[in-house]
Coordinates of C-alpha atoms and ligand atoms in Angstrom, one line a residue:
M1 CA -24.7 18.0 -21.4
T2 CA -28.1 19.8 -21.5
E3 CA -29.4 21.5 -18.6
R4 CA -32.7 20.2 -17.0
E5 CA -34.6 21.3 -14.1
D6 CA -34.9 17.8 -12.8
A7 CA -31.3 17.1 -12.9
Q8 CA -30.4 14.6 -10.1
P9 CA -27.1 13.7 -8.9
V10 CA -26.4 10.0 -9.6
A11 CA -23.1 7.6 -9.0
V12 CA -22.5 4.7 -11.1
L13 CA -20.6 2.1 -9.6
G14 CA -19.3 -0.4 -12.1
L15 CA -18.3 0.6 -15.7
G16 CA -18.4 -2.4 -17.5
A17 CA -20.3 -2.9 -20.6
L18 CA -23.7 -1.9 -19.0
G19 CA -22.4 0.6 -16.4
S20 CA -20.6 2.8 -19.0
V21 CA -24.0 3.1 -21.4
V22 CA -25.8 3.9 -18.0
A23 CA -23.4 6.8 -17.0
G24 CA -23.4 8.1 -20.8
A25 CA -27.2 7.9 -20.8
L26 CA -27.6 9.8 -17.6
L27 CA -24.9 12.3 -18.9
K28 CA -26.2 12.8 -21.7
A29 CA -29.7 13.6 -20.2
G30 CA -28.1 16.1 -17.9
H31 CA -27.5 14.5 -14.5
P32 CA -24.8 15.3 -12.7
T33 CA -23.0 11.7 -12.6
T34 CA -20.1 10.5 -10.6
V35 CA -18.3 7.3 -11.7
W36 CA -16.2 4.6 -10.1
N37 CA -14.7 1.3 -11.5
R38 CA -12.9 -1.2 -9.3
S39 CA -9.8 -1.3 -11.8
P40 CA -8.9 2.0 -13.0
G41 CA -9.0 3.2 -16.6
R42 CA -12.3 2.5 -17.1
A43 CA -13.8 6.0 -16.6
A44 CA -11.7 8.1 -19.1
D45 CA -14.1 8.2 -21.7
L46 CA -16.9 9.0 -19.5
V47 CA -14.9 11.8 -17.6
G48 CA -14.3 13.2 -21.2
H49 CA -17.7 13.5 -21.5
G50 CA -18.4 15.4 -18.4
A51 CA -18.5 12.5 -15.7
I52 CA -17.1 13.4 -12.3
P53 CA -14.5 10.6 -11.5
A54 CA -14.6 9.3 -7.8
A55 CA -11.0 8.7 -6.5
T56 CA -12.4 6.0 -4.1
L57 CA -15.2 4.0 -3.7
A58 CA -16.2 5.9 -0.6
E59 CA -15.9 9.2 -2.7
A60 CA -18.3 7.4 -5.1
A61 CA -20.8 6.1 -2.5
T62 CA -21.3 9.9 -0.8
A63 CA -21.3 11.8 -3.8
S64 CA -24.6 11.6 -4.4
P65 CA -28.3 10.5 -3.3
V66 CA -28.7 7.9 -6.0
V67 CA -26.4 5.0 -6.1
V68 CA -26.7 2.8 -9.4
L69 CA -24.7 -0.5 -9.4
A70 CA -24.1 -2.4 -12.6
V71 CA -21.3 -4.8 -11.5
A72 CA -21.0 -8.7 -12.4
D73 CA -23.1 -10.4 -10.0
A74 CA -24.5 -10.4 -6.5
D75 CA -21.4 -11.1 -4.7
A76 CA -19.8 -8.3 -6.4
V77 CA -22.7 -6.0 -5.5
R78 CA -21.9 -7.1 -2.0
A79 CA -18.0 -6.4 -2.5
V80 CA -18.9 -3.1 -3.7
L81 CA -21.3 -1.8 -0.9
E82 CA -20.1 -3.7 2.1
P83 CA -17.1 -1.5 2.8
V84 CA -19.4 1.5 2.3
A85 CA -22.4 0.1 4.4
D86 CA -22.4 3.3 6.7
A87 CA -22.8 6.0 4.1
L88 CA -26.0 4.2 2.6
A89 CA -28.3 6.0 5.5
G90 CA -30.9 8.2 3.4
R91 CA -29.5 7.1 -0.2
V92 CA -31.4 5.1 -2.8
V93 CA -29.5 2.2 -4.3
V94 CA -30.5 1.1 -7.8
N95 CA -29.1 -2.1 -8.6
L96 CA -29.0 -3.3 -12.2
T97 CA -27.0 -6.2 -11.9
S98 CA -28.6 -9.5 -12.8
G99 CA -29.2 -11.9 -10.0
R100 CA -32.1 -14.3 -8.7
P101 CA -35.2 -13.0 -6.7
E102 CA -34.0 -13.9 -3.2
Q103 CA -30.6 -12.4 -3.8
A104 CA -32.8 -9.0 -4.2
R105 CA -34.9 -9.3 -1.3
D106 CA -31.8 -9.9 0.6
L107 CA -29.9 -6.9 -0.5
A108 CA -33.0 -4.9 0.0
A109 CA -33.4 -6.1 3.6
W110 CA -29.4 -5.5 3.9
T111 CA -29.8 -2.0 2.6
A112 CA -32.8 -1.1 4.6
R113 CA -30.6 -2.5 7.8
R114 CA -28.1 0.7 7.0
G115 CA -31.3 3.2 6.7
G116 CA -31.0 2.9 2.7
T117 CA -33.6 2.3 0.3
Y118 CA -33.3 -0.5 -2.7
L119 CA -34.6 -0.5 -6.2
D120 CA -33.9 -3.7 -7.9
G121 CA -33.8 -3.3 -11.6
A122 CA -33.3 -5.2 -14.9
A123 CA -32.0 -3.8 -18.3
M124 CA -34.2 -5.7 -20.6
S125 CA -32.8 -4.3 -24.1
G126 CA -28.9 -5.2 -23.8
T127 CA -26.6 -2.0 -23.9
R128 CA -26.9 -0.3 -27.4
A129 CA -30.6 1.0 -27.0
V130 CA -29.8 2.4 -23.6
G131 CA -30.8 6.1 -23.2
R132 CA -33.4 5.5 -26.1
P133 CA -37.0 5.1 -25.5
E134 CA -36.8 1.6 -27.0
A135 CA -34.8 0.5 -23.8
L136 CA -36.9 -1.3 -21.4
F137 CA -36.0 -1.3 -17.9
L138 CA -38.0 -3.2 -15.2
Y139 CA -37.9 -2.2 -11.6
S140 CA -39.1 -3.5 -8.3
G141 CA -38.9 -2.3 -4.7
S142 CA -40.5 0.5 -2.8
R143 CA -42.9 2.3 -5.2
E144 CA -41.5 5.6 -3.1
T145 CA -38.1 4.9 -4.0
F146 CA -38.9 4.2 -7.9
D147 CA -40.8 7.8 -7.8
S148 CA -37.6 9.7 -6.2
A149 CA -35.2 8.4 -8.5
G150 CA -37.7 8.8 -11.4
P151 CA -35.9 11.7 -13.4
A152 CA -32.5 9.5 -13.5
L153 CA -34.4 6.0 -14.2
R154 CA -36.3 7.8 -17.1
S155 CA -33.4 8.7 -18.8
L156 CA -32.1 5.2 -19.3
G157 CA -35.0 4.3 -21.1
R158 CA -38.9 2.8 -20.5
A159 CA -38.7 2.7 -16.6
R160 CA -41.3 0.0 -15.8
Y161 CA -42.3 -0.7 -12.2
L162 CA -43.6 -3.8 -11.3
G163 CA -44.3 -4.0 -7.7
A164 CA -42.9 -3.6 -3.9
D165 CA -41.2 -7.2 -3.6
P166 CA -37.9 -6.4 -4.7
G167 CA -37.5 -10.0 -6.1
T168 CA -40.3 -9.2 -9.0
A169 CA -37.8 -7.7 -11.4
S170 CA -35.3 -10.2 -11.7
L171 CA -38.3 -12.9 -11.8
H172 CA -39.5 -11.0 -14.7
D173 CA -36.1 -10.9 -16.1
T174 CA -35.5 -14.5 -16.2
A175 CA -39.2 -15.2 -17.5
L176 CA -38.6 -12.6 -20.5
L177 CA -35.3 -14.3 -21.1
G178 CA -37.6 -17.4 -21.8
V179 CA -39.8 -15.3 -24.0
N180 CA -36.6 -14.0 -26.2
L181 CA -35.0 -17.1 -26.8
G182 CA -38.0 -18.8 -27.8
L183 CA -38.6 -16.1 -30.5
L184 CA -35.1 -16.0 -31.3
T185 CA -34.7 -20.1 -31.4
G186 CA -37.9 -20.1 -33.6
F187 CA -36.6 -17.4 -36.0
Y188 CA -33.1 -19.2 -36.2
H189 CA -34.7 -22.5 -37.2
A190 CA -36.6 -20.7 -39.8
V191 CA -33.5 -18.8 -41.1
A192 CA -31.7 -22.4 -41.2
L193 CA -34.9 -24.0 -43.0
L194 CA -35.4 -21.4 -45.7
G195 CA -31.8 -21.1 -46.1
G196 CA -31.5 -24.6 -47.2
A197 CA -34.2 -23.6 -49.8
G198 CA -32.2 -20.6 -51.0
V199 CA -33.8 -18.1 -49.0
P200 CA -31.5 -15.4 -48.0
A201 CA -31.6 -14.7 -44.0
P202 CA -32.2 -11.0 -44.5
D203 CA -35.6 -12.0 -46.5
V204 CA -36.3 -14.3 -43.8
A205 CA -36.1 -11.4 -41.2
E206 CA -38.4 -9.4 -43.6
V207 CA -41.1 -11.9 -43.8
V208 CA -41.0 -13.1 -40.1
T209 CA -41.2 -9.2 -39.1
D210 CA -44.4 -9.2 -41.0
Y211 CA -45.9 -12.2 -39.5
L212 CA -44.9 -11.2 -35.7
P213 CA -48.2 -8.5 -35.1
F214 CA -50.5 -11.4 -35.7
A215 CA -48.5 -13.4 -32.9
Q216 CA -48.2 -10.4 -30.8
G217 CA -51.9 -9.8 -31.0
L218 CA -52.7 -13.0 -29.5
L219 CA -50.8 -12.5 -26.2
A220 CA -53.4 -10.4 -24.3
E221 CA -56.5 -12.7 -25.5
H222 CA -54.5 -15.9 -24.8
A223 CA -53.5 -14.3 -21.4
R224 CA -57.3 -13.9 -20.7
Q225 CA -58.0 -17.2 -21.5
A226 CA -55.1 -18.6 -19.2
E227 CA -56.5 -16.4 -16.3
L228 CA -60.1 -18.0 -16.9
R229 CA -58.7 -21.4 -17.4
T230 CA -60.6 -22.1 -20.7
A231 CA -58.7 -22.8 -24.3
P232 CA -61.1 -22.3 -27.0
P233 CA -59.0 -23.5 -30.2
D234 CA -59.1 -20.4 -32.1
E235 CA -55.8 -20.7 -33.7
G236 CA -56.3 -24.6 -34.1
T237 CA -57.0 -27.5 -31.8
L238 CA -53.6 -29.0 -30.3
E239 CA -54.4 -32.1 -32.5
V240 CA -54.3 -29.9 -35.7
L241 CA -51.1 -28.2 -34.5
A242 CA -49.3 -31.2 -33.4
A243 CA -49.7 -32.6 -37.0
A244 CA -48.5 -29.2 -38.4
V245 CA -45.4 -29.5 -36.0
D246 CA -44.9 -33.0 -37.4
H247 CA -44.6 -31.9 -41.0
L248 CA -42.1 -29.1 -39.5
V249 CA -39.9 -31.7 -37.9
A250 CA -40.2 -34.0 -41.0
T251 CA -39.2 -31.4 -43.5
S252 CA -36.3 -29.9 -41.6
A253 CA -35.0 -33.7 -41.1
G254 CA -35.6 -34.3 -44.6
L255 CA -33.4 -31.2 -45.5
G256 CA -31.1 -32.3 -43.3
I257 CA -31.2 -29.5 -40.8
G258 CA -31.5 -30.1 -37.1
T259 CA -34.8 -30.7 -35.2
D260 CA -34.1 -29.4 -31.7
V261 CA -36.2 -26.5 -31.9
P262 CA -39.5 -28.2 -33.4
D263 CA -39.0 -31.5 -31.1
G264 CA -39.1 -29.4 -28.1
I265 CA -42.2 -28.0 -29.4
R266 CA -43.8 -31.2 -30.1
A267 CA -43.0 -32.6 -27.1
L268 CA -44.9 -30.1 -25.2
L269 CA -48.0 -30.6 -27.6
E270 CA -47.6 -34.5 -27.1
R271 CA -47.9 -33.6 -23.2
G272 CA -50.9 -31.6 -23.9
L273 CA -52.5 -34.4 -26.0
R274 CA -52.0 -37.2 -23.3
A275 CA -53.5 -34.7 -20.7
G276 CA -56.6 -34.6 -22.7
H277 CA -56.3 -31.4 -24.7
G278 CA -56.5 -32.8 -28.0
R279 CA -59.6 -30.9 -28.8
D280 CA -58.6 -27.3 -27.0
G281 CA -56.6 -24.3 -28.1
L282 CA -53.0 -23.5 -27.4
P283 CA -53.3 -21.7 -24.2
S284 CA -54.4 -25.0 -22.6
L285 CA -50.3 -25.5 -22.6
V286 CA -50.0 -23.0 -19.9
G287 CA -52.0 -25.5 -17.8
V288 CA -49.8 -28.2 -18.8
I289 CA -46.7 -26.1 -17.9
A290 CA -47.9 -24.9 -14.8
G291 CA -49.5 -28.4 -13.9
T292 CA -52.9 -26.8 -13.2
E293 CA -56.0 -28.1 -15.4
V294 CA -58.2 -25.8 -17.8
T295 CA -61.9 -26.4 -17.8
R296 CA -64.0 -26.8 -20.6
Ligands
LIG1 N1 -24.2 -6.0 -20.8 C1 -25.6 -6.2 -21.2 O1 -26.3 -6.1 -22.2 C2 -26.2 -6.5 -19.8 C3 -28.0 -6.4 -20.1 C4 -28.5 -6.6 -19.1 C5 -28.1 -6.9 -17.7 N2 -26.7 -7.0 -17.6 C6 -25.9 -7.2 -16.1 O2 -25.2 -6.0 -15.6 C7 -24.3 -6.6 -15.0 C8 -23.0 -6.2 -15.6 O3 -22.9 -6.8 -17.0 P1 -21.8 -6.0 -18.1 O4 -22.2 -6.5 -19.2 O5 -21.7 -4.7 -17.7 O6 -20.5 -7.0 -17.2 P2 -19.0 -6.5 -17.7 O7 -18.7 -5.7 -18.9 O8 -18.1 -7.7 -17.7 O9 -18.6 -5.7 -16.3 C9 -18.6 -6.0 -15.1 C10 -18.4 -5.1 -14.1 O10 -18.2 -5.7 -12.6 C11 -17.2 -5.2 -12.1 N3 -17.0 -6.1 -11.1 C12 -16.8 -7.6 -11.2 N4 -16.6 -8.1 -9.8 C13 -16.5 -6.9 -9.2 C14 -16.2 -6.8 -7.5 N5 -16.0 -8.1 -7.0 N6 -16.0 -5.8 -7.2 C15 -16.3 -4.6 -7.9 N7 -16.5 -4.8 -9.3 C16 -16.6 -5.6 -10.1 C17 -16.1 -5.0 -13.3 O11 -15.3 -4.5 -12.9 P3 -13.6 -4.5 -13.3 O12 -13.4 -3.9 -14.2 O13 -12.9 -4.1 -12.3 O14 -13.4 -6.0 -13.7 C18 -16.9 -4.6 -14.2 O15 -17.0 -2.8 -14.2 C19 -24.3 -8.1 -15.0 O16 -25.1 -8.6 -13.7 C20 -25.2 -8.5 -16.2 O17 -25.9 -9.9 -16.3 C21 -25.9 -6.6 -18.6

């Protein structure tokens, strides 16, 4: 453990895959860290690295002003917090457990009634990167609460505050899951397609990595166009792109591989064409998905 001026005592409740790396990162960053888990035996490694084991849930909940939760789901959060509800006054509860926006809002209101403050968090980068700058954590709830837990939260990775509504972090979590899976399933299709032609998967990864900055570079401009509800065909019209995806479907089918991924994209483009966006660009699909219209 390294000494630091802004060391912030933290208790971590739940030492599963996420909770243990969170506790490990806090310890490594020099924050006195108390740990507790429902089933015994999961704290041993962390205690070996300087964590303070709490003998009981009550001891854990009262050990520090910041209480971090990483348990299975919202029901488990309630199961952990309810027995120690009276101990939450004046404490910050940071809940990294995944859940739905309304569950986050309910937990925030429940915590406030006990005199505590609540911050909802979403761990966006799995467990391996936790404690490093490439790990992204999203938070929502009161800004003051976010700031007060700042030193501890920044030890986990990049801490991005999204707003006062406690439900915002989990809404972003679920939206980003869609982005990640859209990207990865597109990549897996490319691995299967090119693999059928003898290209090794690592080579596919290399060329895709080279290509991604182009796609990433489109995000801000397409977002601007979506806001303005315009969709110039800078990257091709929907008509042209639909024909290109037809080739992707046909080539995939010809090689005997699944067409699930391009079929989904083709179906969306078809809806765009039917809505009259054949001469518009890709950002017109935002309106097609959202059920709003673009102007031309
Ligand atoms: N792992 C990841 O990469 C990752 C990334 C982002 C978000 N998350 C989210 O983080 C949360 C934890 O995930 P995980 O991967 O750490 O899960 P995990 O390894 O399965 O651990 C689950 C933890 O929840 C505890 N738990 C379950 N039910 C409980 C209850 N009723 N009362 C008290 N404790 C209870 C378990 O305690 P026992 O040991 O006693 O069973 C264990 O500590 C989930 O909501 C997950 O979606 C995980």
